[in-house]
Amino acid sequence: MNFFARDMGWLDSRQLGRIHTASLEILRETGMAFNSADALSIFKAHGLKTSGDTVYFTDRVIERCLETAPNEFTLLARNPAHDVDFSLDSQVIAPGSGAVHVVDHQGGLTAPTGADFIRAARLAQVLPQMRLCRPLFLPQDIPADRVHAWMMANQILHQDKPYFLMVADDVRLLGLAFGKTEEQMKESALIGRSYGLSSVNIISPLFMTDEACRNLITYCRAGVAFSITSMPAAGSTAPCSLAAAVLLQNCENLGALVLSQLVSPGHPVLYGAMGGHSNMKSLGAVYGGPENRVVELAGCQLARYYGLLSRGDVSVTDAPVSDFQAGAEAMFQFFSAAMRSVNLLPGCGHLGSFMGGSLEKMILDTELIEYVRALMRPLRCGEDDLAREAIKAVGPKGNFLNHPLTFKRFRTEFHEPLVFGRDSYERWKKRGRPQAADLAHIKIGPYLEKYRQPDIDPGLRKALAAFS
């Protein structure tokens, strides 16, 4: 049997329709819990039945909200050159966020500091493959009651790509960065121009906390686009079936999407396709396995079935260090996401099932991005590309080293690695036997030397000083 001839778990229209019908049934009969008085009052105001904190949806409300959710918008940056256009054809790659360990190139583990946060922010600003700001590290030396404001202020100080909000309170600093009120940002989002991006977390199965609801409602009222983060794990927080994990993920996306559109019809939301399964030996969630890619790709298909933008992850691995496993799992996800056109792909720099972060891994991830881009580049077959005359002129037993076409095209025809080595064994040995993480570590210094702090208004800098 030729396994590689199969179509990577592609769902057909009948299967997509079956999942959709089952989702409507569950949301109608079982409902979804929202531990938020504000959210419940919004649902009640639109005629939905509630019991305790559970909301029971109607097919009509779900279908109406699917119609109002947009599938394109522009994510604005403080520097307009870095604005990002989202559409069903776009793929936007970004760093991961919230790592609680720094993993160095030798496998050492330390608690992240504010200095680590800033180094990662500057590296992401320099790397052109990173289209958005995202805080790779959660600093442990900043008091917990002010860490989110500190991170948002330092995003604004050190980067001018589109900003990522960790919590609803970050909206105030986002408004300062752009000189806009919440109402102005909301009006802008409704015409397809959002000033910030965030995510809203779902707890599987079928539950949103008060904090998650508050974040969602605040983002909708302030025009901040967000992705829905639904991560059911088959065997623990979802039934022990990948298809059931896809179904549960779909229910959770629809429930959160409905709330967003009831608060602000037309608000930009991305469908979250990030579920997977549990390690039944440890009961921990698995993120780098092939099952995760199956659930992710099915979620991406469901998003397109609804005409919605999608968010997955990229470069995620369960490996604690940048080794062969990390590279293999990361590349597998890069390739599968590229093949299926997931629209938002954060995750670069992550190790150890999201717990670790690594500057070396972020650089290695840029290498994978460029490999996949080279692979996905269409093969050109024009007359100059086929080079029939060159083949005729050189003929049997010749070579093309000195042919004019070689001198014309050798710099542009082939992908040149950014990090990976192509030395012989002897040359590699003489260089000290460097591994990929060692080669990436060498690149960090030169990249950071290229960093220049973006221009910032003196008044804004002064206002941010209170938080940074």
Coordinates of C-alpha atoms in Angstrom, one line a residue:
M1 CA 0.0 0.0 0.0
N2 CA 1.3 3.4 -0.9
F3 CA 0.6 5.5 2.2
F4 CA 1.9 8.7 0.7
A5 CA -0.7 8.5 -2.1
R6 CA -3.5 9.2 0.4
D7 CA -5.0 12.7 0.7
M8 CA -3.8 13.5 4.3
G9 CA -7.2 12.9 5.9
W10 CA -9.0 15.4 3.7
L11 CA -12.7 15.5 4.7
D12 CA -15.3 15.4 2.0
S13 CA -18.5 17.6 1.9
R14 CA -20.6 14.9 3.4
Q15 CA -18.3 14.5 6.4
L16 CA -18.1 18.2 7.0
G17 CA -21.9 18.5 6.8
R18 CA -22.2 15.6 9.3
I19 CA -19.9 17.4 11.8
H20 CA -21.8 20.6 11.3
T21 CA -25.1 18.9 12.0
A22 CA -23.8 17.1 15.1
S23 CA -22.4 20.4 16.3
L24 CA -25.8 22.1 16.0
E25 CA -27.4 19.3 17.9
I26 CA -24.9 19.4 20.8
L27 CA -25.1 23.2 21.1
R28 CA -28.9 23.0 20.9
E29 CA -29.5 20.1 23.3
T30 CA -26.4 20.1 25.6
G31 CA -25.3 23.7 25.4
M32 CA -22.1 25.4 26.4
A33 CA -21.3 26.9 29.8
F34 CA -20.3 30.6 30.2
N35 CA -19.3 31.5 33.8
S36 CA -20.1 35.2 33.2
A37 CA -23.1 37.3 34.1
D38 CA -22.3 39.7 31.3
A39 CA -22.1 36.9 28.7
L40 CA -25.3 35.3 30.0
S41 CA -27.2 38.6 29.8
I42 CA -26.1 39.1 26.2
F43 CA -27.3 35.6 25.2
K44 CA -30.6 36.2 27.0
A45 CA -31.1 39.6 25.3
H46 CA -30.9 37.8 22.0
G47 CA -33.6 35.2 23.0
L48 CA -31.4 32.2 23.8
K49 CA -32.4 29.9 26.6
T50 CA -30.1 29.6 29.6
S51 CA -30.1 27.4 32.7
G52 CA -27.6 28.3 35.4
D53 CA -24.5 29.1 33.4
T54 CA -25.4 26.9 30.4
V55 CA -26.6 28.5 27.2
Y56 CA -28.7 26.5 24.7
F57 CA -28.2 27.7 21.1
T58 CA -30.6 27.8 18.2
D59 CA -29.6 26.8 14.6
R60 CA -30.9 30.2 13.4
V61 CA -28.7 32.3 15.8
I62 CA -25.6 30.2 14.9
E63 CA -26.2 30.5 11.2
R64 CA -26.9 34.2 11.4
C65 CA -23.6 34.8 13.3
L66 CA -21.7 32.8 10.8
E67 CA -23.0 35.1 8.1
T68 CA -21.7 38.2 9.9
A69 CA -18.2 37.0 10.8
P70 CA -15.8 38.4 8.2
N71 CA -13.1 36.4 6.4
E72 CA -10.7 39.3 5.7
F73 CA -9.3 42.2 7.5
T74 CA -6.1 44.2 7.9
L75 CA -4.2 44.0 11.2
L76 CA -2.6 47.4 11.6
A77 CA 0.9 48.1 12.9
R78 CA 2.4 51.2 14.3
N79 CA 4.6 51.2 11.3
P80 CA 2.3 50.9 8.3
A81 CA 5.0 49.0 6.4
H82 CA 4.3 46.1 8.7
D83 CA 0.5 46.0 8.3
V84 CA -0.8 42.4 7.8
D85 CA -3.7 41.6 5.4
F86 CA -5.7 38.5 6.5
S87 CA -7.7 36.7 3.9
L88 CA -8.6 33.0 3.2
D89 CA -5.4 32.8 1.1
S90 CA -3.0 34.4 3.6
Q91 CA -0.6 32.6 5.9
V92 CA 0.8 34.7 8.7
I93 CA 3.6 33.3 10.9
A94 CA 4.5 34.6 14.4
P95 CA 6.4 33.7 17.5
G96 CA 4.9 31.6 20.3
S97 CA 3.9 33.2 23.6
G98 CA 4.0 32.6 27.3
A99 CA 6.9 30.2 27.7
V100 CA 7.8 29.8 31.4
H101 CA 11.3 28.4 30.7
V102 CA 14.2 29.6 28.7
V103 CA 16.0 26.7 26.9
D104 CA 19.5 27.5 25.8
H105 CA 21.4 25.9 22.9
Q106 CA 23.0 23.3 25.2
G107 CA 19.7 22.2 26.8
G108 CA 20.0 24.4 29.9
L109 CA 16.8 25.6 31.6
T110 CA 16.3 28.9 33.4
A111 CA 13.4 31.1 34.4
P112 CA 12.8 33.9 31.9
T113 CA 13.5 37.5 32.9
G114 CA 12.4 40.8 31.5
A115 CA 15.8 40.9 29.7
D116 CA 14.9 37.6 28.0
F117 CA 11.6 39.0 27.0
I118 CA 13.2 42.1 25.4
R119 CA 15.8 40.0 23.5
A120 CA 13.1 37.8 22.1
A121 CA 11.0 40.9 21.1
R122 CA 14.0 42.4 19.4
L123 CA 14.8 39.2 17.5
A124 CA 11.2 38.9 16.3
Q125 CA 11.4 42.6 15.2
V126 CA 14.5 41.8 13.1
L127 CA 13.4 38.5 11.5
P128 CA 11.2 39.2 8.5
Q129 CA 9.5 35.8 8.7
M130 CA 7.9 36.9 12.0
R131 CA 4.9 39.0 10.9
L132 CA 3.5 39.8 14.3
C133 CA 4.6 40.6 17.9
R134 CA 4.0 37.9 20.4
P135 CA 5.6 37.6 23.9
L136 CA 7.6 34.4 23.7
F137 CA 8.6 34.5 27.3
L138 CA 6.5 35.2 30.5
P139 CA 9.0 37.1 32.7
Q140 CA 9.3 35.7 36.2
D141 CA 11.1 38.7 37.7
I142 CA 8.2 41.1 37.1
P143 CA 5.5 41.2 39.8
A144 CA 2.5 39.1 38.7
D145 CA 0.1 42.1 39.3
R146 CA 1.9 44.2 36.6
V147 CA 3.5 41.6 34.3
H148 CA 0.9 41.9 31.5
A149 CA 1.0 45.7 31.4
W150 CA 4.9 45.5 31.5
M151 CA 4.9 43.1 28.5
M152 CA 2.4 45.2 26.5
A153 CA 4.4 48.3 27.2
N154 CA 7.6 46.7 26.1
Q155 CA 6.1 45.3 22.9
I156 CA 5.2 48.9 22.0
L157 CA 8.7 50.2 23.0
H158 CA 10.7 47.6 21.2
Q159 CA 8.6 46.6 18.2
D160 CA 6.4 48.3 15.5
K161 CA 4.8 45.2 14.0
P162 CA 1.2 44.4 14.9
Y163 CA 0.7 43.9 18.6
F164 CA -0.6 40.9 20.6
L165 CA -2.7 41.4 23.7
M166 CA -2.5 38.9 26.5
V167 CA -5.4 40.2 28.6
A168 CA -8.3 42.6 28.2
D169 CA -6.5 45.3 30.3
D170 CA -4.0 45.6 27.5
V171 CA -6.6 47.5 25.4
R172 CA -5.8 50.7 27.3
L173 CA -2.1 50.5 26.3
L174 CA -3.0 49.6 22.7
G175 CA -5.1 52.7 22.5
L176 CA -2.2 54.8 23.8
A177 CA 0.1 53.3 21.1
F178 CA -2.2 54.4 18.3
G179 CA -3.7 57.4 19.9
K180 CA -7.2 55.9 19.5
T181 CA -10.2 55.5 21.8
E182 CA -11.9 52.1 22.2
E183 CA -14.9 53.4 20.2
Q184 CA -12.6 54.5 17.4
M185 CA -10.9 51.2 17.3
K186 CA -14.2 49.3 17.3
E187 CA -15.5 51.4 14.3
S188 CA -12.2 50.7 12.5
A189 CA -12.5 47.0 13.1
L190 CA -16.0 46.9 11.6
I191 CA -14.7 48.3 8.3
G192 CA -11.9 45.7 8.3
R193 CA -9.0 47.4 10.1
S194 CA -8.1 46.1 13.5
Y195 CA -5.5 47.7 15.7
G196 CA -4.5 44.6 17.7
L197 CA -4.8 40.8 17.9
S198 CA -5.4 38.4 20.8
S199 CA -6.8 35.0 21.6
V200 CA -9.7 33.8 23.8
N201 CA -9.3 30.5 25.6
I202 CA -11.9 27.8 25.8
I203 CA -11.7 25.1 28.5
S204 CA -12.8 21.7 27.1
P205 CA -15.3 20.4 27.2
L206 CA -17.7 23.3 26.4
F207 CA -16.7 25.9 29.0
M208 CA -15.6 29.6 29.1
T209 CA -14.4 31.1 32.3
D210 CA -15.5 34.6 33.5
E211 CA -12.0 35.9 32.5
A212 CA -12.3 34.5 29.0
C213 CA -15.7 35.9 28.5
R214 CA -14.5 39.3 29.8
N215 CA -11.6 39.3 27.4
L216 CA -13.9 38.4 24.5
I217 CA -16.4 41.0 25.2
T218 CA -13.8 43.7 25.8
Y219 CA -12.0 42.8 22.5
C220 CA -15.3 43.0 20.6
R221 CA -16.1 46.4 22.2
A222 CA -12.6 47.7 21.4
G223 CA -12.2 46.3 17.9
V224 CA -9.4 43.9 18.8
A225 CA -9.4 40.8 16.5
F226 CA -8.9 37.5 18.2
S227 CA -8.5 33.8 17.6
I228 CA -10.5 31.2 19.4
T229 CA -8.2 28.9 21.3
S230 CA -10.0 25.5 21.5
M231 CA -7.6 22.6 22.4
P232 CA -9.7 19.5 23.3
A233 CA -7.5 16.5 24.0
A234 CA -8.9 13.1 22.9
G235 CA -8.9 10.7 25.9
S236 CA -9.1 13.3 28.6
T237 CA -10.9 16.6 27.8
A238 CA -12.5 15.0 24.7
P239 CA -13.8 11.5 24.0
C240 CA -11.1 9.0 22.9
S241 CA -11.7 9.6 19.2
L242 CA -10.0 12.1 16.9
A243 CA -13.3 12.7 15.1
A244 CA -15.0 13.5 18.5
A245 CA -12.1 15.9 19.3
V246 CA -12.8 17.7 15.9
L247 CA -16.5 17.8 16.7
L248 CA -16.0 19.2 20.2
Q249 CA -13.5 21.7 18.9
N250 CA -16.1 22.8 16.3
C251 CA -18.8 23.2 19.0
E252 CA -16.5 25.4 21.1
N253 CA -15.6 27.6 18.2
L254 CA -19.2 28.1 17.2
G255 CA -20.2 29.0 20.8
A256 CA -17.5 31.6 21.2
L257 CA -18.0 32.9 17.7
V258 CA -21.8 33.4 18.4
L259 CA -21.0 35.5 21.5
S260 CA -18.6 37.7 19.6
Q261 CA -21.1 38.4 16.8
L262 CA -23.9 39.1 19.3
V263 CA -21.7 41.7 21.0
S264 CA -20.4 43.2 17.7
P265 CA -21.7 41.8 14.4
G266 CA -18.9 41.8 11.9
H267 CA -16.1 41.6 14.4
P268 CA -13.0 39.8 13.1
V269 CA -12.6 36.3 14.6
L270 CA -10.4 33.4 13.7
Y271 CA -11.5 29.8 14.1
G272 CA -9.1 27.9 16.3
A273 CA -7.9 24.5 15.1
M274 CA -5.5 23.3 17.8
G275 CA -6.9 20.1 19.4
G276 CA -5.1 16.8 19.8
H277 CA -4.9 14.0 22.2
S278 CA -3.6 13.0 25.6
N279 CA -0.6 10.8 26.5
M280 CA -2.4 8.0 28.2
K281 CA 0.7 7.1 30.2
S282 CA 1.2 10.5 31.7
L283 CA -2.2 12.1 31.1
G284 CA -0.4 15.1 29.7
A285 CA -1.5 16.7 26.4
V286 CA 0.5 15.8 23.3
Y287 CA 1.1 18.7 20.8
G288 CA 3.7 17.4 18.3
G289 CA 2.1 14.2 17.2
P290 CA 0.5 13.3 13.9
E291 CA -2.9 13.2 15.6
N292 CA -2.6 16.9 16.3
R293 CA -2.1 17.6 12.7
V294 CA -5.2 15.6 11.8
V295 CA -7.4 17.6 14.1
E296 CA -5.8 20.8 13.0
L297 CA -6.3 20.1 9.3
A298 CA -9.9 19.0 9.9
G299 CA -10.5 22.2 11.9
C300 CA -9.0 24.2 9.0
Q301 CA -11.4 22.5 6.6
L302 CA -14.4 23.3 8.9
A303 CA -13.3 27.0 9.0
R304 CA -13.3 27.1 5.2
Y305 CA -16.7 25.2 5.2
Y306 CA -18.0 28.2 7.1
G307 CA -16.0 30.8 5.2
L308 CA -14.0 31.7 8.3
L309 CA -10.4 32.5 8.8
S310 CA -8.4 29.9 10.7
R311 CA -5.7 29.8 13.4
G312 CA -3.5 26.8 14.1
D313 CA 0.0 26.6 15.5
V314 CA 3.3 26.0 13.8
S315 CA 6.6 24.5 14.8
V316 CA 5.1 23.0 18.0
T317 CA 7.0 20.1 19.5
D318 CA 6.9 18.0 22.6
A319 CA 10.8 17.8 22.6
P320 CA 12.3 19.7 25.6
V321 CA 15.4 20.8 23.6
S322 CA 16.2 21.7 19.9
D323 CA 17.1 18.1 18.8
F324 CA 16.1 15.8 16.0
Q325 CA 12.6 15.3 17.4
A326 CA 12.0 19.1 17.7
G327 CA 13.1 19.6 14.1
A328 CA 11.1 16.7 12.8
E329 CA 7.8 17.7 14.6
A330 CA 8.3 21.3 13.7
M331 CA 8.8 20.7 10.0
F332 CA 5.9 18.2 9.9
Q333 CA 3.6 21.0 11.2
F334 CA 5.1 23.7 9.0
F335 CA 4.5 21.5 5.9
S336 CA 1.0 20.3 6.8
A337 CA -0.1 23.9 7.6
A338 CA 1.3 25.2 4.4
M339 CA -0.5 22.5 2.4
R340 CA -3.8 23.3 4.0
S341 CA -3.4 27.1 4.1
V342 CA -4.1 27.7 7.8
N343 CA -4.2 31.5 8.1
L344 CA -2.6 32.4 11.4
L345 CA 0.3 30.3 12.6
P346 CA 2.0 31.4 15.8
G347 CA 4.4 29.1 17.7
C348 CA 7.9 29.8 16.5
G349 CA 10.5 29.5 19.2
H350 CA 8.5 27.0 21.4
L351 CA 9.8 23.8 22.9
G352 CA 8.5 21.3 25.4
S353 CA 4.8 21.4 24.7
F354 CA 4.6 25.2 24.9
M355 CA 6.4 25.4 28.2
G356 CA 9.9 26.3 26.9
G357 CA 11.0 29.1 24.6
S358 CA 14.3 29.4 22.8
L359 CA 15.9 32.1 20.6
E360 CA 17.9 29.4 18.8
K361 CA 14.6 27.6 18.1
M362 CA 13.1 30.8 16.7
I363 CA 16.0 31.1 14.3
L364 CA 15.8 27.4 13.3
D365 CA 12.1 27.9 12.7
T366 CA 12.9 30.6 10.2
E367 CA 15.1 28.1 8.4
L368 CA 12.1 25.7 8.2
I369 CA 9.9 28.5 6.9
E370 CA 12.3 29.2 4.1
Y371 CA 12.6 25.4 3.3
V372 CA 8.9 25.1 3.0
R373 CA 8.6 28.2 0.9
A374 CA 11.2 26.9 -1.5
L375 CA 9.4 23.5 -1.7
M376 CA 6.0 25.2 -2.3
R377 CA 7.4 27.5 -5.0
P378 CA 5.8 26.5 -8.4
L379 CA 8.2 24.8 -10.8
R380 CA 8.5 27.1 -13.8
C381 CA 8.6 25.5 -17.2
G382 CA 9.2 28.4 -19.6
E383 CA 11.6 28.2 -22.5
D384 CA 14.4 29.6 -20.5
D385 CA 13.7 27.2 -17.6
L386 CA 13.7 24.1 -19.7
A387 CA 17.0 25.2 -21.3
R388 CA 16.7 22.9 -24.3
E389 CA 19.3 24.8 -26.3
A390 CA 21.8 24.5 -23.4
I391 CA 21.3 20.7 -23.2
K392 CA 21.8 20.4 -27.0
A393 CA 24.9 22.6 -27.0
V394 CA 26.6 20.7 -24.2
G395 CA 25.5 17.3 -25.2
P396 CA 26.5 13.9 -23.8
K397 CA 29.4 13.7 -21.3
G398 CA 29.7 17.5 -20.9
N399 CA 28.9 19.7 -17.9
F400 CA 27.2 23.0 -17.3
L401 CA 29.6 24.6 -14.8
N402 CA 30.8 27.2 -17.3
H403 CA 27.6 27.6 -19.2
P404 CA 26.3 31.2 -19.3
L405 CA 22.9 30.0 -17.9
T406 CA 24.6 28.8 -14.8
F407 CA 26.2 32.2 -14.2
K408 CA 22.9 33.8 -14.9
R409 CA 20.8 31.8 -12.5
F410 CA 22.8 30.0 -9.8
R411 CA 22.2 32.8 -7.2
T412 CA 18.4 32.7 -7.6
E413 CA 17.6 29.1 -8.7
F414 CA 18.6 27.3 -5.5
H415 CA 17.6 27.8 -1.8
E416 CA 20.6 28.7 0.3
P417 CA 20.2 27.7 4.0
L418 CA 20.2 30.4 6.6
V419 CA 21.5 28.2 9.4
F420 CA 21.9 24.5 8.4
G421 CA 25.4 23.3 7.4
R422 CA 26.4 21.5 4.3
D423 CA 30.0 20.7 5.2
S424 CA 31.7 17.4 4.7
Y425 CA 32.2 15.3 7.9
E426 CA 35.9 16.3 8.1
R427 CA 35.1 20.1 7.8
W428 CA 32.3 19.7 10.3
K429 CA 34.6 17.9 12.7
K430 CA 37.3 20.7 12.4
R431 CA 34.6 23.3 13.2
G432 CA 33.9 21.6 16.6
R433 CA 31.1 19.2 15.6
P434 CA 28.4 21.9 15.9
Q435 CA 24.7 20.8 16.1
A436 CA 21.9 22.8 14.5
A437 CA 21.2 24.6 17.8
D438 CA 24.8 25.6 18.1
L439 CA 24.7 27.1 14.6
A440 CA 21.6 29.0 15.4
H441 CA 23.2 30.3 18.6
I442 CA 26.0 31.8 16.6
K443 CA 23.4 33.7 14.6
I444 CA 21.7 35.4 17.5
G445 CA 24.4 38.0 18.1
P446 CA 24.6 39.2 14.5
Y447 CA 20.8 39.4 14.2
L448 CA 20.5 41.4 17.4
E449 CA 23.2 43.7 16.2
K450 CA 20.9 44.6 13.3
Y451 CA 18.1 45.7 15.7
R452 CA 17.3 49.4 15.8
Q453 CA 14.6 50.6 18.2
P454 CA 11.6 51.8 16.1
D455 CA 10.8 55.5 16.2
I456 CA 8.3 56.4 18.9
D457 CA 6.6 59.6 19.9
P458 CA 8.2 61.1 23.0
G459 CA 4.8 61.5 24.6
L460 CA 4.0 57.9 24.1
R461 CA 7.4 56.8 25.5
K462 CA 6.8 58.9 28.6
A463 CA 3.3 57.4 29.0
L464 CA 4.7 53.9 28.7
A465 CA 7.4 54.5 31.3
A466 CA 4.8 54.1 34.0
F467 CA 4.2 50.5 32.9
S468 CA 7.7 49.5 31.8

